[in-house]
Amino acid sequence: NHTKATEFILTGFKSYPGSQLLLSVLFSAMYVVTVVGNACMVLIIRMDSKLHTPMYFFLENLSILDICYSSVITPKAALTFSLGRRIISYNGCASQMFFFSLFGTTEAFFLAVMAYDRFSAICNPLLYQIIMNKRLCIFMVVGSYLSGCINCTIQTGFTFTLSFCGSKEINHFFCDVPAVMHVSCSDTLVNEIVMLAVCGSIIVGTALVVFISYGYIIITIVRMPSAESRRKAFSTCSSHMLAVTLFFGAVFFMYAQPGATSSPDKSNTISILYTIVVPMVNPFIYTLRNQEVKGSLKKLLKR
């Protein structure tokens, strides 16, 4: 009998009963670091007029996005582990999936936009101010969010038209598309094809922009006459490439290959990378070797 579920049970990491408190503490600590790190990034950029450039405009928006992205997943997961209350309502599950898909997709487009910004700055320095004008920067941010809206509407809409009967146990710590699809008693072939086509196109498309941009950047850096300039540019690019490889590698494994719904146990571990780890480390990766941000932070602390 195909019925609509009124609630689901999140069973991610349930097979490790002795580690529930540890997981709760770990998730809570990572969430605090994420919020504080990204909030500091926003504050530093807004307080220093020298950082009011396209690069830092995108970094500021990425930091705000990462706070929202992590807030959709991490607090609920930490509470689930600490209190042992694994129930999430049908509407709560749909809402979590919607906003997770929105912010996750937007993050992919942001990383592509930021890679294009760095490509313009390093490969076309004389035209940079003309290319990356304020109007284009705002258009890129708004366009990224609109793309996220389209994808999350498709994914959530298709997933919650399925019927759920029998077991309502989702083998995950949040309502991810493949995990929820896995517990449906409907035929999910169409859903899997839609997820593979839409998410695959987004992931491959944005990843191509990123890696092609950095390919041209590396070629330009190699041709630089000054060894100091090459060293500085490479140190920045290597940090950025680490962030995008971590993000795109994890999401490709989850959404852009056939059979993504067939390994829920791996999904739990892989999901931690792009839902919790990436938003936490982004402010550090993008500013660790950035002398401008370090200088601004010192000024801010002196005040």
mmCIF file of N, CA and C in Angstrom, residues 41-159:
data_model
loop_
_atom_site.group_PDB
_atom_site.id
_atom_site.type_symbol
_atom_site.label_atom_id
_atom_site.label_comp_id
_atom_site.label_asym_id
_atom_site.label_seq_id
_atom_site.Cartn_x
_atom_site.Cartn_y
_atom_site.Cartn_z
ATOM 1 N N MET A 41 35.766 36.356 8.166
ATOM 2 C CA MET A 41 36.111 36.676 6.774
ATOM 3 C C MET A 41 35.241 37.816 6.260
ATOM 4 N N VAL A 42 33.929 37.722 6.508
ATOM 5 C CA VAL A 42 32.981 38.759 6.082
ATOM 6 C C VAL A 42 33.311 40.085 6.757
ATOM 7 N N LEU A 43 33.588 40.041 8.064
ATOM 8 C CA LEU A 43 33.889 41.253 8.845
ATOM 9 C C LEU A 43 35.158 41.930 8.345
ATOM 10 N N ILE A 44 36.205 41.144 8.117
ATOM 11 C CA ILE A 44 37.488 41.694 7.644
ATOM 12 C C ILE A 44 37.310 42.398 6.298
ATOM 13 N N ILE A 45 36.591 41.739 5.373
ATOM 14 C CA ILE A 45 36.396 42.305 4.031
ATOM 15 C C ILE A 45 35.567 43.593 4.087
ATOM 16 N N ARG A 46 34.523 43.592 4.908
ATOM 17 C CA ARG A 46 33.660 44.779 4.985
ATOM 18 C C ARG A 46 34.326 45.955 5.682
ATOM 19 N N MET A 47 35.234 45.674 6.611
ATOM 20 C CA MET A 47 35.864 46.741 7.406
ATOM 21 C C MET A 47 37.038 47.405 6.684
ATOM 22 N N ASP A 48 37.615 46.727 5.699
ATOM 23 C CA ASP A 48 38.796 47.266 5.012
ATOM 24 C C ASP A 48 38.449 47.639 3.571
ATOM 25 N N SER A 49 38.491 48.915 3.253
ATOM 26 C CA SER A 49 38.130 49.390 1.910
ATOM 27 C C SER A 49 39.083 48.870 0.833
ATOM 28 N N LYS A 50 40.324 48.508 1.230
ATOM 29 C CA LYS A 50 41.295 47.964 0.262
ATOM 30 C C LYS A 50 40.840 46.612 -0.288
ATOM 31 N N LEU A 51 39.968 45.946 0.460
ATOM 32 C CA LEU A 51 39.493 44.621 0.050
ATOM 33 C C LEU A 51 38.167 44.682 -0.715
ATOM 34 N N HIS A 52 37.741 45.892 -1.076
ATOM 35 C CA HIS A 52 36.494 46.031 -1.832
ATOM 36 C C HIS A 52 36.778 45.883 -3.333
ATOM 37 N N THR A 53 37.195 44.658 -3.690
ATOM 38 C CA THR A 53 37.525 44.316 -5.078
ATOM 39 C C THR A 53 36.695 43.091 -5.473
ATOM 40 N N PRO A 54 36.621 42.773 -6.779
ATOM 41 C CA PRO A 54 35.827 41.610 -7.194
ATOM 42 C C PRO A 54 36.195 40.311 -6.476
ATOM 43 N N MET A 55 37.493 40.052 -6.310
ATOM 44 C CA MET A 55 37.939 38.813 -5.666
ATOM 45 C C MET A 55 37.354 38.680 -4.265
ATOM 46 N N TYR A 56 37.436 39.760 -3.502
ATOM 47 C CA TYR A 56 36.961 39.713 -2.118
ATOM 48 C C TYR A 56 35.438 39.828 -2.029
ATOM 49 N N PHE A 57 34.828 40.415 -3.031
ATOM 50 C CA PHE A 57 33.364 40.424 -3.115
ATOM 51 C C PHE A 57 32.853 38.981 -3.214
ATOM 52 N N PHE A 58 33.520 38.174 -4.056
ATOM 53 C CA PHE A 58 33.136 36.757 -4.197
ATOM 54 C C PHE A 58 33.471 35.972 -2.935
ATOM 55 N N LEU A 59 34.626 36.272 -2.326
ATOM 56 C CA LEU A 59 35.008 35.584 -1.087
ATOM 57 C C LEU A 59 34.019 35.874 0.038
ATOM 58 N N GLU A 60 33.572 37.121 0.123
ATOM 59 C CA GLU A 60 32.585 37.504 1.142
ATOM 60 C C GLU A 60 31.278 36.728 0.935
ATOM 61 N N ASN A 61 30.833 36.670 -0.314
ATOM 62 C CA ASN A 61 29.600 35.940 -0.615
ATOM 63 C C ASN A 61 29.756 34.440 -0.399
ATOM 64 N N LEU A 62 30.955 33.898 -0.682
ATOM 65 C CA LEU A 62 31.216 32.485 -0.420
ATOM 66 C C LEU A 62 31.149 32.192 1.073
ATOM 67 N N SER A 63 31.665 33.108 1.890
ATOM 68 C CA SER A 63 31.645 32.927 3.346
ATOM 69 C C SER A 63 30.213 32.933 3.884
ATOM 70 N N ILE A 64 29.392 33.853 3.392
ATOM 71 C CA ILE A 64 27.980 33.905 3.809
ATOM 72 C C ILE A 64 27.275 32.613 3.379
ATOM 73 N N LEU A 65 27.547 32.184 2.157
ATOM 74 C CA LEU A 65 26.950 30.952 1.632
ATOM 75 C C LEU A 65 27.354 29.749 2.479
ATOM 76 N N ASP A 66 28.633 29.665 2.859
ATOM 77 C CA ASP A 66 29.123 28.520 3.636
ATOM 78 C C ASP A 66 28.483 28.452 5.019
ATOM 79 N N ILE A 67 28.214 29.608 5.632
ATOM 80 C CA ILE A 67 27.515 29.623 6.925
ATOM 81 C C ILE A 67 26.112 29.033 6.752
ATOM 82 N N CYS A 68 25.402 29.478 5.709
ATOM 83 C CA CYS A 68 24.048 28.974 5.430
ATOM 84 C C CYS A 68 24.080 27.486 5.104
ATOM 85 N N TYR A 69 25.035 27.093 4.288
ATOM 86 C CA TYR A 69 25.177 25.707 3.822
ATOM 87 C C TYR A 69 25.370 24.757 5.001
ATOM 88 N N SER A 70 26.311 25.118 5.878
ATOM 89 C CA SER A 70 26.603 24.283 7.035
ATOM 90 C C SER A 70 25.437 24.276 8.030
ATOM 91 N N SER A 71 24.741 25.419 8.158
ATOM 92 C CA SER A 71 23.636 25.545 9.126
ATOM 93 C C SER A 71 22.444 24.649 8.788
ATOM 94 N N VAL A 72 22.299 24.302 7.522
ATOM 95 C CA VAL A 72 21.202 23.432 7.093
ATOM 96 C C VAL A 72 21.411 21.997 7.595
ATOM 97 N N ILE A 73 22.678 21.586 7.724
ATOM 98 C CA ILE A 73 23.009 20.189 8.022
ATOM 99 C C ILE A 73 23.533 19.967 9.445
ATOM 100 N N THR A 74 24.578 20.703 9.817
ATOM 101 C CA THR A 74 25.385 20.352 10.992
ATOM 102 C C THR A 74 24.660 20.443 12.334
ATOM 103 N N PRO A 75 23.935 21.532 12.661
ATOM 104 C CA PRO A 75 23.272 21.590 13.976
ATOM 105 C C PRO A 75 22.279 20.445 14.191
ATOM 106 N N LYS A 76 21.475 20.138 13.181
ATOM 107 C CA LYS A 76 20.505 19.042 13.275
ATOM 108 C C LYS A 76 21.208 17.716 13.510
ATOM 109 N N ALA A 77 22.313 17.489 12.769
ATOM 110 C CA ALA A 77 23.071 16.239 12.922
ATOM 111 C C ALA A 77 23.662 16.127 14.322
ATOM 112 N N ALA A 78 24.242 17.233 14.838
ATOM 113 C CA ALA A 78 24.833 17.233 16.178
ATOM 114 C C ALA A 78 23.779 16.924 17.243
ATOM 115 N N LEU A 79 22.587 17.517 17.096
ATOM 116 C CA LEU A 79 21.484 17.250 18.033
ATOM 117 C C LEU A 79 21.020 15.802 17.946
ATOM 118 N N THR A 80 20.973 15.276 16.738
ATOM 119 C CA THR A 80 20.573 13.880 16.524
ATOM 120 C C THR A 80 21.510 12.937 17.266
ATOM 121 N N PHE A 81 22.815 13.183 17.146
ATOM 122 C CA PHE A 81 23.797 12.319 17.810
ATOM 123 C C PHE A 81 23.747 12.466 19.337
ATOM 124 N N SER A 82 23.560 13.693 19.832
ATOM 125 C CA SER A 82 23.613 13.925 21.286
ATOM 126 C C SER A 82 22.345 13.476 22.000
ATOM 127 N N LEU A 83 21.172 13.751 21.406
ATOM 128 C CA LEU A 83 19.897 13.435 22.049
ATOM 129 C C LEU A 83 19.355 12.068 21.657
ATOM 130 N N GLY A 84 19.890 11.531 20.560
ATOM 131 C CA GLY A 84 19.411 10.244 20.083
ATOM 132 C C GLY A 84 18.053 10.325 19.396
ATOM 133 N N ARG A 85 17.529 11.540 19.235
ATOM 134 C CA ARG A 85 16.242 11.718 18.552
ATOM 135 C C ARG A 85 16.495 11.832 17.058
ATOM 136 N N ARG A 86 16.227 10.763 16.356
ATOM 137 C CA ARG A 86 16.583 10.669 14.942
ATOM 138 C C ARG A 86 15.412 10.955 14.012
ATOM 139 N N ILE A 87 14.271 11.301 14.581
ATOM 140 C CA ILE A 87 13.080 11.539 13.759
ATOM 141 C C ILE A 87 13.133 12.927 13.120
ATOM 142 N N ILE A 88 12.790 12.988 11.835
ATOM 143 C CA ILE A 88 12.632 14.269 11.131
ATOM 144 C C ILE A 88 11.307 14.206 10.371
ATOM 145 N N SER A 89 10.528 15.261 10.449
ATOM 146 C CA SER A 89 9.208 15.272 9.813
ATOM 147 C C SER A 89 9.338 15.255 8.290
ATOM 148 N N TYR A 90 8.272 14.873 7.638
ATOM 149 C CA TYR A 90 8.227 14.832 6.169
ATOM 150 C C TYR A 90 8.546 16.211 5.590
ATOM 151 N N ASN A 91 7.873 17.254 6.130
ATOM 152 C CA ASN A 91 8.113 18.627 5.655
ATOM 153 C C ASN A 91 9.510 19.113 6.022
ATOM 154 N N GLY A 92 9.979 18.706 7.209
ATOM 155 C CA GLY A 92 11.330 19.083 7.638
ATOM 156 C C GLY A 92 12.387 18.475 6.738
ATOM 157 N N CYS A 93 12.157 17.231 6.334
ATOM 158 C CA CYS A 93 13.077 16.526 5.433
ATOM 159 C C CYS A 93 13.101 17.204 4.062
ATOM 160 N N ALA A 94 11.899 17.549 3.558
ATOM 161 C CA ALA A 94 11.796 18.219 2.251
ATOM 162 C C ALA A 94 12.485 19.583 2.296
ATOM 163 N N SER A 95 12.289 20.328 3.399
ATOM 164 C CA SER A 95 12.911 21.655 3.545
ATOM 165 C C SER A 95 14.427 21.548 3.598
ATOM 166 N N GLN A 96 14.914 20.566 4.374
ATOM 167 C CA GLN A 96 16.364 20.377 4.485
ATOM 168 C C GLN A 96 16.973 20.036 3.125
ATOM 169 N N MET A 97 16.309 19.151 2.381
ATOM 170 C CA MET A 97 16.801 18.786 1.047
ATOM 171 C C MET A 97 16.807 19.995 0.116
ATOM 172 N N PHE A 98 15.734 20.785 0.172
ATOM 173 C CA PHE A 98 15.614 21.958 -0.697
ATOM 174 C C PHE A 98 16.767 22.928 -0.469
ATOM 175 N N PHE A 99 16.999 23.309 0.801
ATOM 176 C CA PHE A 99 18.031 24.312 1.091
ATOM 177 C C PHE A 99 19.439 23.746 0.943
ATOM 178 N N PHE A 100 19.614 22.444 1.261
ATOM 179 C CA PHE A 100 20.913 21.821 1.048
ATOM 180 C C PHE A 100 21.268 21.825 -0.440
ATOM 181 N N SER A 101 20.301 21.448 -1.295
ATOM 182 C CA SER A 101 20.525 21.443 -2.750
ATOM 183 C C SER A 101 20.764 22.858 -3.276
ATOM 184 N N LEU A 102 20.018 23.824 -2.730
ATOM 185 C CA LEU A 102 20.182 25.223 -3.134
ATOM 186 C C LEU A 102 21.600 25.711 -2.857
ATOM 187 N N PHE A 103 22.055 25.559 -1.598
ATOM 188 C CA PHE A 103 23.364 26.090 -1.216
ATOM 189 C C PHE A 103 24.508 25.265 -1.803
ATOM 190 N N GLY A 104 24.318 23.935 -1.924
ATOM 191 C CA GLY A 104 25.354 23.086 -2.505
ATOM 192 C C GLY A 104 25.588 23.402 -3.974
ATOM 193 N N THR A 105 24.496 23.568 -4.732
ATOM 194 C CA THR A 105 24.609 23.914 -6.160
ATOM 195 C C THR A 105 25.219 25.294 -6.335
ATOM 196 N N THR A 106 24.769 26.237 -5.517
ATOM 197 C CA THR A 106 25.291 27.609 -5.587
ATOM 198 C C THR A 106 26.788 27.628 -5.302
ATOM 199 N N GLU A 107 27.229 26.786 -4.346
ATOM 200 C CA GLU A 107 28.662 26.691 -4.019
ATOM 201 C C GLU A 107 29.464 26.265 -5.250
ATOM 202 N N ALA A 108 28.957 25.287 -5.999
ATOM 203 C CA ALA A 108 29.650 24.815 -7.205
ATOM 204 C C ALA A 108 29.802 25.957 -8.212
ATOM 205 N N PHE A 109 28.730 26.731 -8.404
ATOM 206 C CA PHE A 109 28.790 27.865 -9.340
ATOM 207 C C PHE A 109 29.707 28.967 -8.810
ATOM 208 N N PHE A 110 29.707 29.191 -7.507
ATOM 209 C CA PHE A 110 30.597 30.195 -6.910
ATOM 210 C C PHE A 110 32.061 29.843 -7.170
ATOM 211 N N LEU A 111 32.414 28.567 -6.983
ATOM 212 C CA LEU A 111 33.800 28.144 -7.208
ATOM 213 C C LEU A 111 34.214 28.356 -8.660
ATOM 214 N N ALA A 112 33.265 28.135 -9.585
ATOM 215 C CA ALA A 112 33.539 28.384 -11.013
ATOM 216 C C ALA A 112 33.722 29.876 -11.277
ATOM 217 N N VAL A 113 32.864 30.694 -10.685
ATOM 218 C CA VAL A 113 32.930 32.154 -10.843
ATOM 219 C C VAL A 113 34.251 32.691 -10.300
ATOM 220 N N MET A 114 34.658 32.186 -9.129
ATOM 221 C CA MET A 114 35.902 32.645 -8.501
ATOM 222 C C MET A 114 37.122 32.216 -9.316
ATOM 223 N N ALA A 115 37.053 31.042 -9.933
ATOM 224 C CA ALA A 115 38.152 30.587 -10.787
ATOM 225 C C ALA A 115 38.261 31.484 -12.022
ATOM 226 N N TYR A 116 37.106 31.855 -12.588
ATOM 227 C CA TYR A 116 37.098 32.751 -13.755
ATOM 228 C C TYR A 116 37.637 34.137 -13.374
ATOM 229 N N ASP A 117 37.302 34.585 -12.174
ATOM 230 C CA ASP A 117 37.814 35.873 -11.681
ATOM 231 C C ASP A 117 39.334 35.864 -11.603
ATOM 232 N N ARG A 118 39.900 34.779 -11.053
ATOM 233 C CA ARG A 118 41.360 34.670 -10.943
ATOM 234 C C ARG A 118 42.011 34.544 -12.331
ATOM 235 N N PHE A 119 41.325 33.841 -13.244
ATOM 236 C CA PHE A 119 41.805 33.731 -14.632
ATOM 237 C C PHE A 119 41.890 35.121 -15.267
ATOM 238 N N SER A 120 40.844 35.924 -15.081
ATOM 239 C CA SER A 120 40.825 37.287 -15.650
ATOM 240 C C SER A 120 41.916 38.151 -15.050
ATOM 241 N N ALA A 121 42.132 38.026 -13.727
ATOM 242 C CA ALA A 121 43.121 38.859 -13.035
ATOM 243 C C ALA A 121 44.549 38.515 -13.439
ATOM 244 N N ILE A 122 44.840 37.225 -13.600
ATOM 245 C CA ILE A 122 46.216 36.795 -13.871
ATOM 246 C C ILE A 122 46.524 36.753 -15.367
ATOM 247 N N CYS A 123 45.551 36.320 -16.171
ATOM 248 C CA CYS A 123 45.794 36.158 -17.612
ATOM 249 C C CYS A 123 45.482 37.413 -18.425
ATOM 250 N N ASN A 124 44.587 38.262 -17.902
ATOM 251 C CA ASN A 124 44.249 39.521 -18.595
ATOM 252 C C ASN A 124 44.287 40.709 -17.614
ATOM 253 N N PRO A 125 45.438 40.953 -17.010
ATOM 254 C CA PRO A 125 45.502 41.979 -15.956
ATOM 255 C C PRO A 125 45.123 43.389 -16.427
ATOM 256 N N LEU A 126 45.460 43.728 -17.656
ATOM 257 C CA LEU A 126 45.178 45.083 -18.155
ATOM 258 C C LEU A 126 43.680 45.312 -18.391
ATOM 259 N N LEU A 127 42.950 44.232 -18.681
ATOM 260 C CA LEU A 127 41.511 44.345 -18.947
ATOM 261 C C LEU A 127 40.658 43.923 -17.744
ATOM 262 N N TYR A 128 41.332 43.553 -16.648
ATOM 263 C CA TYR A 128 40.623 42.974 -15.499
ATOM 264 C C TYR A 128 39.502 43.871 -14.974
ATOM 265 N N GLN A 129 39.811 45.142 -14.748
ATOM 266 C CA GLN A 129 38.814 46.062 -14.190
ATOM 267 C C GLN A 129 37.624 46.256 -15.132
ATOM 268 N N ILE A 130 37.879 46.177 -16.423
ATOM 269 C CA ILE A 130 36.800 46.341 -17.410
ATOM 270 C C ILE A 130 35.941 45.075 -17.462
ATOM 271 N N ILE A 131 36.624 43.905 -17.488
ATOM 272 C CA ILE A 131 35.891 42.627 -17.568
ATOM 273 C C ILE A 131 35.071 42.396 -16.304
ATOM 274 N N MET A 132 35.732 42.454 -15.135
ATOM 275 C CA MET A 132 35.068 42.148 -13.863
ATOM 276 C C MET A 132 34.507 43.427 -13.235
ATOM 277 N N ASN A 133 33.593 44.075 -13.955
ATOM 278 C CA ASN A 133 32.962 45.281 -13.400
ATOM 279 C C ASN A 133 31.898 44.894 -12.373
ATOM 280 N N LYS A 134 31.426 45.897 -11.639
ATOM 281 C CA LYS A 134 30.495 45.639 -10.542
ATOM 282 C C LYS A 134 29.211 44.961 -11.019
ATOM 283 N N ARG A 135 28.727 45.390 -12.162
ATOM 284 C CA ARG A 135 27.479 44.840 -12.700
ATOM 285 C C ARG A 135 27.624 43.338 -12.992
ATOM 286 N N LEU A 136 28.750 42.946 -13.605
ATOM 287 C CA LEU A 136 28.980 41.538 -13.929
ATOM 288 C C LEU A 136 29.125 40.703 -12.651
ATOM 289 N N CYS A 137 29.819 41.249 -11.660
ATOM 290 C CA CYS A 137 30.016 40.529 -10.390
ATOM 291 C C CYS A 137 28.676 40.222 -9.711
ATOM 292 N N ILE A 138 27.804 41.228 -9.654
ATOM 293 C CA ILE A 138 26.477 41.033 -9.049
ATOM 294 C C ILE A 138 25.670 40.027 -9.867
ATOM 295 N N PHE A 139 25.752 40.151 -11.198
ATOM 296 C CA PHE A 139 25.038 39.231 -12.089
ATOM 297 C C PHE A 139 25.491 37.784 -11.855
ATOM 298 N N MET A 140 26.798 37.587 -11.662
ATOM 299 C CA MET A 140 27.335 36.242 -11.440
ATOM 300 C C MET A 140 26.850 35.641 -10.126
ATOM 301 N N VAL A 141 26.813 36.449 -9.076
ATOM 302 C CA VAL A 141 26.332 35.968 -7.766
ATOM 303 C C VAL A 141 24.849 35.617 -7.838
ATOM 304 N N VAL A 142 24.048 36.534 -8.403
ATOM 305 C CA VAL A 142 22.602 36.293 -8.537
ATOM 306 C C VAL A 142 22.346 35.080 -9.431
ATOM 307 N N GLY A 143 23.109 34.972 -10.526
ATOM 308 C CA GLY A 143 22.971 33.837 -11.445
ATOM 309 C C GLY A 143 23.290 32.513 -10.775
ATOM 310 N N SER A 144 24.284 32.522 -9.888
ATOM 311 C CA SER A 144 24.644 31.302 -9.149
ATOM 312 C C SER A 144 23.503 30.844 -8.257
ATOM 313 N N TYR A 145 22.888 31.808 -7.556
ATOM 314 C CA TYR A 145 21.752 31.468 -6.682
ATOM 315 C C TYR A 145 20.535 31.012 -7.488
ATOM 316 N N LEU A 146 20.292 31.648 -8.631
ATOM 317 C CA LEU A 146 19.166 31.237 -9.485
ATOM 318 C C LEU A 146 19.368 29.819 -10.010
ATOM 319 N N SER A 147 20.606 29.491 -10.373
ATOM 320 C CA SER A 147 20.927 28.127 -10.828
ATOM 321 C C SER A 147 20.684 27.133 -9.698
ATOM 322 N N GLY A 148 21.065 27.531 -8.477
ATOM 323 C CA GLY A 148 20.822 26.690 -7.308
ATOM 324 C C GLY A 148 19.338 26.474 -7.075
ATOM 325 N N CYS A 149 18.549 27.536 -7.258
ATOM 326 C CA CYS A 149 17.080 27.454 -7.093
ATOM 327 C C CYS A 149 16.458 26.478 -8.082
ATOM 328 N N ILE A 150 16.919 26.537 -9.333
ATOM 329 C CA ILE A 150 16.373 25.646 -10.366
ATOM 330 C C ILE A 150 16.672 24.189 -10.011
ATOM 331 N N ASN A 151 17.929 23.913 -9.626
ATOM 332 C CA ASN A 151 18.304 22.528 -9.317
ATOM 333 C C ASN A 151 17.586 22.004 -8.079
ATOM 334 N N CYS A 152 17.520 22.805 -7.012
ATOM 335 C CA CYS A 152 16.896 22.314 -5.774
ATOM 336 C C CYS A 152 15.391 22.103 -5.966
ATOM 337 N N THR A 153 14.769 22.915 -6.807
ATOM 338 C CA THR A 153 13.341 22.728 -7.101
ATOM 339 C C THR A 153 13.120 21.417 -7.851
ATOM 340 N N ILE A 154 13.991 21.143 -8.823
ATOM 341 C CA ILE A 154 13.888 19.895 -9.593
ATOM 342 C C ILE A 154 14.115 18.680 -8.689
ATOM 343 N N GLN A 155 15.226 18.707 -7.925
ATOM 344 C CA GLN A 155 15.591 17.546 -7.100
ATOM 345 C C GLN A 155 14.553 17.270 -6.009
ATOM 346 N N THR A 156 14.152 18.321 -5.290
ATOM 347 C CA THR A 156 13.180 18.141 -4.193
ATOM 348 C C THR A 156 11.811 17.756 -4.752
ATOM 349 N N GLY A 157 11.415 18.422 -5.844
ATOM 350 C CA GLY A 157 10.121 18.129 -6.459
ATOM 351 C C GLY A 157 10.019 16.689 -6.919
ATOM 352 N N PHE A 158 11.045 16.206 -7.630
ATOM 353 C CA PHE A 158 11.024 14.836 -8.135
ATOM 354 C C PHE A 158 11.081 13.815 -6.993
ATOM 355 N N THR A 159 11.906 14.098 -5.973
ATOM 356 C CA THR A 159 12.073 13.140 -4.872
ATOM 357 C C THR A 159 10.787 12.995 -4.056
#
